[in-house]
Short mmCIF file of C-alpha atoms and ligand atoms in Angstrom, two decimals:
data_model
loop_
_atom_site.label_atom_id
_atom_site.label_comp_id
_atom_site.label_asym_id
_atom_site.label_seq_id
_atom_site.Cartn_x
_atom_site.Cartn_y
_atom_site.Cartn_z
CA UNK A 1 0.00 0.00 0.00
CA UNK A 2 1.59 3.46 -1.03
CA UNK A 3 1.06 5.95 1.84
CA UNK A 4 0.40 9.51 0.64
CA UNK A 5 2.14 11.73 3.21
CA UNK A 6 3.76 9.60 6.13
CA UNK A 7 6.83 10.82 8.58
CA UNK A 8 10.24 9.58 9.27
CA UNK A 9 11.41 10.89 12.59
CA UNK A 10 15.41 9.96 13.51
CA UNK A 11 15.74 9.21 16.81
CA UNK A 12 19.00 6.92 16.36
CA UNK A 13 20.96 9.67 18.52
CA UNK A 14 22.80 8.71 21.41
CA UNK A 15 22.12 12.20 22.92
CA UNK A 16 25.02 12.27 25.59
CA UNK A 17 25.01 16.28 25.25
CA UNK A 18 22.17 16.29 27.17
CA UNK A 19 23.28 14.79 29.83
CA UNK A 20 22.18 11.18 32.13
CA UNK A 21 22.44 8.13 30.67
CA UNK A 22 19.20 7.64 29.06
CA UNK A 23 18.95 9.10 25.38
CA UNK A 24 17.40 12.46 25.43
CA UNK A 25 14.85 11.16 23.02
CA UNK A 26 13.44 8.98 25.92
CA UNK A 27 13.57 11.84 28.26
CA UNK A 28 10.29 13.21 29.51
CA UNK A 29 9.17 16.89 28.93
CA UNK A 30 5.87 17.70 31.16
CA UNK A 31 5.17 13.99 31.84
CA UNK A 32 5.42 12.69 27.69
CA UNK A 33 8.95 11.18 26.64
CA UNK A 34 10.52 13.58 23.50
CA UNK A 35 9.72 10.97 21.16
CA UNK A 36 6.50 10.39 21.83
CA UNK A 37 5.84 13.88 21.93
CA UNK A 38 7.36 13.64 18.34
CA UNK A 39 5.11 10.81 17.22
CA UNK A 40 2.53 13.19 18.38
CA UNK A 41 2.85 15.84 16.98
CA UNK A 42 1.39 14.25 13.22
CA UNK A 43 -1.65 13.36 14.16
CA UNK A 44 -3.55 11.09 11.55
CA UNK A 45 0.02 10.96 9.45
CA UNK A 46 1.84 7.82 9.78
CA UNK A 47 4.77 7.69 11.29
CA UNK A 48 8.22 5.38 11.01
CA UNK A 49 10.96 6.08 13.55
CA UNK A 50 14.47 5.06 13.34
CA UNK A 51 16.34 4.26 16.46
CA UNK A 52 19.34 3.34 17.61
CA UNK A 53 20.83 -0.33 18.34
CA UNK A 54 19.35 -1.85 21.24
CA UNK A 55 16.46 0.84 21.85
CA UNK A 56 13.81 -1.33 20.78
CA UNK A 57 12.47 -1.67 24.48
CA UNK A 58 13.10 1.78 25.11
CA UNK A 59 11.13 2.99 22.22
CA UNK A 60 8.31 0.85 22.94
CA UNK A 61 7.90 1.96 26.78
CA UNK A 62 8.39 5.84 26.02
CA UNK A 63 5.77 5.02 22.96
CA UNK A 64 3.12 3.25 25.64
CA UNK A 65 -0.19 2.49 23.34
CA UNK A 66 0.90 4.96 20.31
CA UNK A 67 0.89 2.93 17.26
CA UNK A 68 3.91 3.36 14.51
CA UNK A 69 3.89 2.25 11.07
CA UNK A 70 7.31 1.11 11.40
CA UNK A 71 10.64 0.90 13.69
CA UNK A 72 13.65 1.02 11.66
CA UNK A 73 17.40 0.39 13.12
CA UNK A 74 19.57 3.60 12.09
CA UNK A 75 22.82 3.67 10.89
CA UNK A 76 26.46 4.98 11.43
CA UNK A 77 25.16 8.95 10.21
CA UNK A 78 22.31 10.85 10.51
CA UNK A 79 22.37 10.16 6.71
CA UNK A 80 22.20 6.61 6.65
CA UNK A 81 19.66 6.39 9.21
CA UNK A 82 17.40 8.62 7.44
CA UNK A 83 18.26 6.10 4.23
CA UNK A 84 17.13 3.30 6.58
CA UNK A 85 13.80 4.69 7.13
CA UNK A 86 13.33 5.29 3.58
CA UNK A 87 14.21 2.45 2.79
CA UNK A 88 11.58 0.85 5.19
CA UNK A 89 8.88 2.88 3.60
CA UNK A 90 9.56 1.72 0.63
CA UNK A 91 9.48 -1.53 1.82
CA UNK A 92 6.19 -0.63 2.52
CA UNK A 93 4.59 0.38 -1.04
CA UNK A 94 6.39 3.71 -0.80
CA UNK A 95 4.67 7.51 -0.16
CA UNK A 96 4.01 10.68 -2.52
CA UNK A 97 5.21 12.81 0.45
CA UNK A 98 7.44 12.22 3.31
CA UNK A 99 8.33 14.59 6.21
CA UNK A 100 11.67 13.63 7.86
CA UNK A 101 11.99 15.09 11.45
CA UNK A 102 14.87 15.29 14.56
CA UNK A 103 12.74 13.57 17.17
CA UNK A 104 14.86 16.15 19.12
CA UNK A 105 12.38 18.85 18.13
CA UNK A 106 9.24 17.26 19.53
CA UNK A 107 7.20 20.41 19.69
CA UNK A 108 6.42 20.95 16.04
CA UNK A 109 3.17 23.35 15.55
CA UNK A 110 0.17 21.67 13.44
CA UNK A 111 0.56 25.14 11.06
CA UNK A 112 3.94 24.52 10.19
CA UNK A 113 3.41 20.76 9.70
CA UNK A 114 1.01 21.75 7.24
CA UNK A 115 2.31 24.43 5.61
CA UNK A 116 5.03 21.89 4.80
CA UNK A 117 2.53 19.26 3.36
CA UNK A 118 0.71 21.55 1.09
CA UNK A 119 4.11 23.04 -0.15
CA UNK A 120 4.64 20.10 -1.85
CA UNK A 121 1.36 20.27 -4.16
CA UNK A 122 3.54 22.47 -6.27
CA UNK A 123 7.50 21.41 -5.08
CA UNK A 124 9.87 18.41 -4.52
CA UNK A 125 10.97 20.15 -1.23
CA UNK A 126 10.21 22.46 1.41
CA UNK A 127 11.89 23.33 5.06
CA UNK A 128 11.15 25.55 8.03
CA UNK A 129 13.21 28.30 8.60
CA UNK A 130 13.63 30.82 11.15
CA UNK A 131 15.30 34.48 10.73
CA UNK A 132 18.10 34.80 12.40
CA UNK A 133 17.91 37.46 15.46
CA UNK A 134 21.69 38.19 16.18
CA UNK A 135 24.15 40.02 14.91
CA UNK A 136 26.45 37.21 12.93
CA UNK A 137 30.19 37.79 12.17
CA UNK A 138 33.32 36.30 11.39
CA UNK A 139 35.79 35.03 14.22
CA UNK A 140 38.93 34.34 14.46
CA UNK A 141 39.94 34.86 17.81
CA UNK A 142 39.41 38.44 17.30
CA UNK A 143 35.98 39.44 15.43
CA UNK A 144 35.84 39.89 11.98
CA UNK A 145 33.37 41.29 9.50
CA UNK A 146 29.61 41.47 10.11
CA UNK A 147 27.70 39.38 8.20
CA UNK A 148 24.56 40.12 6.82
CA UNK A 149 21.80 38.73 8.77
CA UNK A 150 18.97 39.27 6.26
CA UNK A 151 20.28 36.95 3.83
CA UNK A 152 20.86 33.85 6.25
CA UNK A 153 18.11 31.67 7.92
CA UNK A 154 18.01 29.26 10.74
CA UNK A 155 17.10 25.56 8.87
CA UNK A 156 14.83 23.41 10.84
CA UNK A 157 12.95 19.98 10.55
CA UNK A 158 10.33 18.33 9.74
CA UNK A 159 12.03 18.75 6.11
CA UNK A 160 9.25 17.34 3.78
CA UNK A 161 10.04 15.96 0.09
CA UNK A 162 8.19 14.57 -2.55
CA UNK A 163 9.17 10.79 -1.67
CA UNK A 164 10.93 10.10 -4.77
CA UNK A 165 12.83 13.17 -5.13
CA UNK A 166 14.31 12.54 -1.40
CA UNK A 167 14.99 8.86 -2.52
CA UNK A 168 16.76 10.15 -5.93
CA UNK A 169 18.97 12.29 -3.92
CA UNK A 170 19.91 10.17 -1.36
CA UNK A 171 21.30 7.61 -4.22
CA UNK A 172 23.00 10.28 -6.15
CA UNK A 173 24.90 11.89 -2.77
CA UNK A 174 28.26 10.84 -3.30
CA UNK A 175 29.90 13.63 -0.79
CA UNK A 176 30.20 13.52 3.04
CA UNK A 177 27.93 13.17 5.51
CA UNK A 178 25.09 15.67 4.70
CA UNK A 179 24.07 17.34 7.89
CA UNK A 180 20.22 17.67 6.52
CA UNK A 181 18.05 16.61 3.78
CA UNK A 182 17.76 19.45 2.05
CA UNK A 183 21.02 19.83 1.43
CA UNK A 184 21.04 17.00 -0.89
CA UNK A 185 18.14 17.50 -2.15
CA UNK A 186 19.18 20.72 -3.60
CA UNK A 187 22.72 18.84 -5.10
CA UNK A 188 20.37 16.65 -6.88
CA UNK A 189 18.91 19.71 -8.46
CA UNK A 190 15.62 19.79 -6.64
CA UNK A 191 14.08 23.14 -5.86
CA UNK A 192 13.61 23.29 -1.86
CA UNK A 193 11.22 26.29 -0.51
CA UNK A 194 11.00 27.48 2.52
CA UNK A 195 7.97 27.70 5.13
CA UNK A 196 7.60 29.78 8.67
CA UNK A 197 9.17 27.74 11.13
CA UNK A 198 8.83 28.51 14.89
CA UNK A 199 10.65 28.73 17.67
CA UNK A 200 9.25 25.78 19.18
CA UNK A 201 10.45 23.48 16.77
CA UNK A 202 14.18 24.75 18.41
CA UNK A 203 16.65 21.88 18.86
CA UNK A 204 16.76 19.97 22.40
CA UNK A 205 20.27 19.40 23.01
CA UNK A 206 21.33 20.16 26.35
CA UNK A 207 20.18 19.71 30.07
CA UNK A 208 18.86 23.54 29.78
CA UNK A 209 16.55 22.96 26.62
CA UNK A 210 14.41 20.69 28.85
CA UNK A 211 13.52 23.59 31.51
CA UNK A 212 12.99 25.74 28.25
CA UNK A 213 10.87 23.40 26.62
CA UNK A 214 8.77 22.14 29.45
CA UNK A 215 8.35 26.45 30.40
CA UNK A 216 6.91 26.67 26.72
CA UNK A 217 4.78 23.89 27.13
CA UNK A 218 3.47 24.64 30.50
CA UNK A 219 2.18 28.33 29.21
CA UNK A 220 0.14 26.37 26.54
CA UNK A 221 -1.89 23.59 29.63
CA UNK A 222 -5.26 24.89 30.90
CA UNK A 223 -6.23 23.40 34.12
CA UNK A 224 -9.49 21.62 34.40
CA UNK A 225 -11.70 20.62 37.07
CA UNK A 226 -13.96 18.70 37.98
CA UNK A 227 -16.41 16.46 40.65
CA UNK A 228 -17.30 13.16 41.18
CA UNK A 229 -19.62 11.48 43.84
CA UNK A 230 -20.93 8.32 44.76
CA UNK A 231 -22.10 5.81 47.48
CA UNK A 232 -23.00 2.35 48.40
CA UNK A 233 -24.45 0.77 51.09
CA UNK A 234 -22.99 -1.23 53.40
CA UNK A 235 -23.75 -4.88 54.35
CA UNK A 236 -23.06 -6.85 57.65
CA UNK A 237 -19.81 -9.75 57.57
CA UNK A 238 -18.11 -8.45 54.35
CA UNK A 239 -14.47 -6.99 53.98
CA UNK A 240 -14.60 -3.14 53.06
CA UNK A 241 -12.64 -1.43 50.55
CA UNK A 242 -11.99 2.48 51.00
CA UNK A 243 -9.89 4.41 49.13
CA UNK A 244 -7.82 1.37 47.70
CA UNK A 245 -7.25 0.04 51.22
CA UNK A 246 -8.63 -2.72 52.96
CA UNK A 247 -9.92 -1.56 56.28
CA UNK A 248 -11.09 -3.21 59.32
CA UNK A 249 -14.87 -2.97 60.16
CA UNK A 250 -17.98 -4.95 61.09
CA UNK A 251 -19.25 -4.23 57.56
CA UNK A 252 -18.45 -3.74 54.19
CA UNK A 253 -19.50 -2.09 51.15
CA UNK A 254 -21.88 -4.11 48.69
CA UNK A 255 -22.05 -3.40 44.55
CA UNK A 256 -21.08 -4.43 41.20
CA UNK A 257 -17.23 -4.03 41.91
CA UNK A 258 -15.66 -4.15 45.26
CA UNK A 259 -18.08 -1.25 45.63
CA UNK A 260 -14.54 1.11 46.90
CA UNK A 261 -16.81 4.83 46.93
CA UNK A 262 -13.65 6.39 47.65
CA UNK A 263 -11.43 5.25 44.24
CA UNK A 264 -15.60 5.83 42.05
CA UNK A 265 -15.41 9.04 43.10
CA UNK A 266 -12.07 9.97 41.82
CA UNK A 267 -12.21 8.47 39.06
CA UNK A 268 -15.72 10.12 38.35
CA UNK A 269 -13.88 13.41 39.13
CA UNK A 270 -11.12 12.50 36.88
CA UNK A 271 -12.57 11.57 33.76
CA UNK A 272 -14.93 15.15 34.39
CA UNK A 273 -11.75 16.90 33.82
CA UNK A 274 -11.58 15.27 30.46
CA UNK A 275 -15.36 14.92 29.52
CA UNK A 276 -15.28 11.50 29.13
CA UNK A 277 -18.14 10.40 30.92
CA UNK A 278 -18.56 8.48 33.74
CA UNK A 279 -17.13 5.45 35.25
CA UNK A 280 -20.21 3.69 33.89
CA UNK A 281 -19.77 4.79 30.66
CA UNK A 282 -16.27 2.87 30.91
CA UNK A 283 -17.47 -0.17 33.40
CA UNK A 284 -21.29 -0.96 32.50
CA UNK A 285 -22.72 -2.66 35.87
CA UNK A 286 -24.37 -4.85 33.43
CA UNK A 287 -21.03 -6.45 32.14
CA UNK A 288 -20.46 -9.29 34.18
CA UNK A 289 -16.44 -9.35 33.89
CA UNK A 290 -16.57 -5.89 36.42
CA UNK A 291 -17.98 -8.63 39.03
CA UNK A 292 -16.20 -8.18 42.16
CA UNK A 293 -13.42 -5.94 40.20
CA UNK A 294 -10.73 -4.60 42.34
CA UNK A 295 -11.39 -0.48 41.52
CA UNK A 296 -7.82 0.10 41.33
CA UNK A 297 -8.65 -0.67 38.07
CA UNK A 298 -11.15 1.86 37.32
CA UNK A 299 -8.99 4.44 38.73
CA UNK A 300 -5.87 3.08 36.54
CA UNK A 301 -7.66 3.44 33.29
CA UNK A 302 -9.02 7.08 34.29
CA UNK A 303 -5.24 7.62 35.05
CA UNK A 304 -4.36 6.08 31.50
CA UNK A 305 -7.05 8.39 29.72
CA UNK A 306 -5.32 11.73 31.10
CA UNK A 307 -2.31 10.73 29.89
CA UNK A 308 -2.96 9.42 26.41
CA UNK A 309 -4.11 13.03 26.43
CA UNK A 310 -0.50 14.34 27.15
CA UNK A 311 -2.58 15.47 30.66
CA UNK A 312 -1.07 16.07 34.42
CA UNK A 313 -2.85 15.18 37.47
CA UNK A 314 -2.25 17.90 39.82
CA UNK A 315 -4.18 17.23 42.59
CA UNK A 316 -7.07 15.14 44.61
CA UNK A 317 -9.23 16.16 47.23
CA UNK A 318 -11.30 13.44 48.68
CA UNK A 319 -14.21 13.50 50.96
CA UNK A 320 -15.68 10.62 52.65
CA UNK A 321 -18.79 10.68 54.37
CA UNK A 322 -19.34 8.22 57.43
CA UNK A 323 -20.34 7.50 60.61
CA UNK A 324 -18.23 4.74 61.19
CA UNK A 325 -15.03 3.35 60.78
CA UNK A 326 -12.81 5.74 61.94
CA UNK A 327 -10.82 7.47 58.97
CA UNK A 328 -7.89 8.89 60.42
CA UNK A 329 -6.41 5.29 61.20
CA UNK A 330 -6.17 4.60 57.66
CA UNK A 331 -5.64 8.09 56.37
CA UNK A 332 -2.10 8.11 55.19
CA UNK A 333 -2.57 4.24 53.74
CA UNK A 334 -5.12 5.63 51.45
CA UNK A 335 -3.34 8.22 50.71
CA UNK A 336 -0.06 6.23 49.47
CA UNK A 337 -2.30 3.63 47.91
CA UNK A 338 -4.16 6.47 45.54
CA UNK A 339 -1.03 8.11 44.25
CA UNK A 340 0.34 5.18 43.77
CA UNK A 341 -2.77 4.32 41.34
CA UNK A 342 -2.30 7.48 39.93
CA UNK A 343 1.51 7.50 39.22
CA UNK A 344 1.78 10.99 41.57
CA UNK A 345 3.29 12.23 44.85
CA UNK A 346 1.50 11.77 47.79
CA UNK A 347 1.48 15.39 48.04
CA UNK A 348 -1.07 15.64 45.67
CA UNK A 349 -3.12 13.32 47.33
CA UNK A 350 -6.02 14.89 50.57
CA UNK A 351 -8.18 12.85 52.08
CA UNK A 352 -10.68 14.48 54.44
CA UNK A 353 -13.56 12.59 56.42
CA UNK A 354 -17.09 13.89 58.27
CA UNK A 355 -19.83 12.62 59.57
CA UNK A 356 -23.37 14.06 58.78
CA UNK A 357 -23.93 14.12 62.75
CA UNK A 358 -26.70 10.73 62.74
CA UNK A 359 -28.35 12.51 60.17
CA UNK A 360 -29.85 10.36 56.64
CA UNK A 361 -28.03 7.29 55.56
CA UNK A 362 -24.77 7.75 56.16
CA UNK A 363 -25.64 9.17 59.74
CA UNK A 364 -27.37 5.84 60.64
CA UNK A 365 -25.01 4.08 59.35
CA UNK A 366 -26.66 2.52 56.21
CA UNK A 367 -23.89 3.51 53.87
CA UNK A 368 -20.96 5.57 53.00
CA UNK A 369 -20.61 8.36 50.25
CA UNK A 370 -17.85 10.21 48.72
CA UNK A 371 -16.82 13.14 46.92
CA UNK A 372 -13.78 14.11 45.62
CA UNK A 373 -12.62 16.91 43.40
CA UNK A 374 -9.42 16.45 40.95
CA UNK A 375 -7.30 19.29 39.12
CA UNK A 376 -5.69 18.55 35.59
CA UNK A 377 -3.57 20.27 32.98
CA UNK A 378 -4.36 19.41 29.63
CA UNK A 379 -2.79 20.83 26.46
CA UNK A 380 -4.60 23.73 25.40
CA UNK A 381 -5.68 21.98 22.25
CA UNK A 382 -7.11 19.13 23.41
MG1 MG B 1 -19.83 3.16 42.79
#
């Protein structure tokens, strides 16, 4: 099957620069590994990344349930990695248009990915570029001439090419090691335009580019949030489940699941802050494998939801509602227990208890409710 547009993102880089000894390209910015962010960033667009020797299992747990069309093994060069992945497209049945990207810019804007596609209606190439804002002069050791800014450009990635073009050029590039795409491209006699980039799409190479990227991203979350209640009654001789812990008492909760009112009402509140419904939307009481279900797992999928969303939890605050047992006991269990379902600091965690002073069901006893109240960041777009 011929794809018509599909990306090639080059993640084969060892990345030592940045510092650590995981690959920057595995390194998390807000929460999302780089190259997932990368992945991302195309949307609908298939996408084929090539990695380095031995970073299969690292690509796949950074990836989590993204799908890729393909993941190549890279080369000795930038070059010959990018020839490896288009290679493995054409493997494939080949494209009409291919966008290859640095997985090392992982914030690329949807405008200038398409800008990039629709350049190619009418040319074999096209390329982001930036002006450049400093003064820029010759060195050497002592500085030399100014040179004139308004002629030069800052050269950025995704660098899209009609698919066969690319693949010409590569096969006729007889020099060194081209440093980009375009560059050969152009040797090959191919006319390469240029589109807007953005400063987003800057290079991540060193410990500092993280704190600059994760500031950029941060200004573009909005914080949601959202509510979520619930209750169940409670039933003489069984074991009772609150807030992920199991907690001594003469009775226990009956429902469905393991009936836990505590971990229903956060995850109620936490798929509010994403609109997607309700736990029962998720876990229909009429589907008999949610029988006796431990409701860590309800809470773990909520959890999973935020984040396929490139979301951050920020913080829980849980009410329960009883006359009996005695909270406090149990307090900093529950707490542990629920940010450890939610992949968070305990920090983030509260857990507060009342009693409605005898008063309706919970006051004699009959049942216990909860409400809790969750905070998320989500990017702006979503
Ligand atoms: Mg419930």
């Amino acid at each position: 099957m011929r794809f018509d547009t599909v990306a090639l993102i080059v993640a084969a880089g060892r990345g030592e620069r940045a510092g650590g000894d995981l690959p920057k390209q595995y390194v998390p910015i807000c929460g999302v590994p780089v190259i997932a962010r990368a992945v991302d960033a195309f949307g609908d667009i298939p996408v084929f990344v090539v990695i380095g020797e031995g970073q299969r299992d690292l690509v796949q747990a950074a990836l989590g349930t993204r799908t890729v069309a393909g993941i190549v093994i890279g080369g000795s060069s930038r070059q010959d990695s990018v020839l490896n992945g288009l290679k493995a497209i054409e493997g494939d049945g080949g494209a009409t248009k291919v966008l290859i990207h640095d997985a090392a810019r992982p914030l690329l804007p949807a405008q200038v990915r398409d800008a990039l596609i629709r350049a190619l209606d009418d040319h074999d190439g096209a390329v982001p570029v930036v002006p450049v804002a400093d003064t820029v002069a010759r060195a050497e050791g002592t500085l030399g001439d100014t040179v004139d800014r308004t002629a030069l450009v800052r050269v950025q990635t995704p660098q899209a090419f009609r698919f066969d073009a690319i693949m010409t050029s590569h096969e006729r590039w007889t020099g060194d090691p081209a440093t980009d795409d375009a560059q050969m491209a152009r040797a090959a006699g191919y006319e390469v335009v240029t589109v807007p980039g953005d400063a987003m799409l800057d290079k991540i190479t060193h410990p500092a580019d993280f704190a600059r990227a994760e500031a950029a991203l941060a200004m573009r979350y909005v914080s949601r949030t959202a509510s979520g209640f619930d209750d169940h009654r409670l039933e003489a001789g069984k074991p009772l489940w609150l807030g992920g812990v199991e907690v001594a008492h003469t009775h226990g909760l009956s429902g469905h699941s393991d009936a836990d009112v505590a971990l229903h009402a956060i995850t109620d509140a936490i798929l509010g802050c994403i609109g997607a419904g309700d736990i029962g939307t998720h876990f229909p009481p009429s589907d008999a494998q949610w029988r006796g279900a431990a409701s860590h797992l309800f809470l773990d999928h909520a959890r999973s939801l935020v984040m396929a969303r490139g979301g951050i939890i920020d913080f829980v605050d849980l009410t329960l509602i009883c006359e009996a047992p005695k909270v406090g006991p149990y307090r900093d269990a529950m707490r542990a227990r629920i940010a450890e379902i939610l992949n968070v600091g305990t920090t983030r965690i509260s857990i507060k208890a009342t009693t409605t002073e005898r008063l309706g069901f919970t006051g004699r006893g009959e049942g216990i409710a909860a409400q809790a109240i969750a905070t998320v960041r989500l990017p702006e777009d979503m």
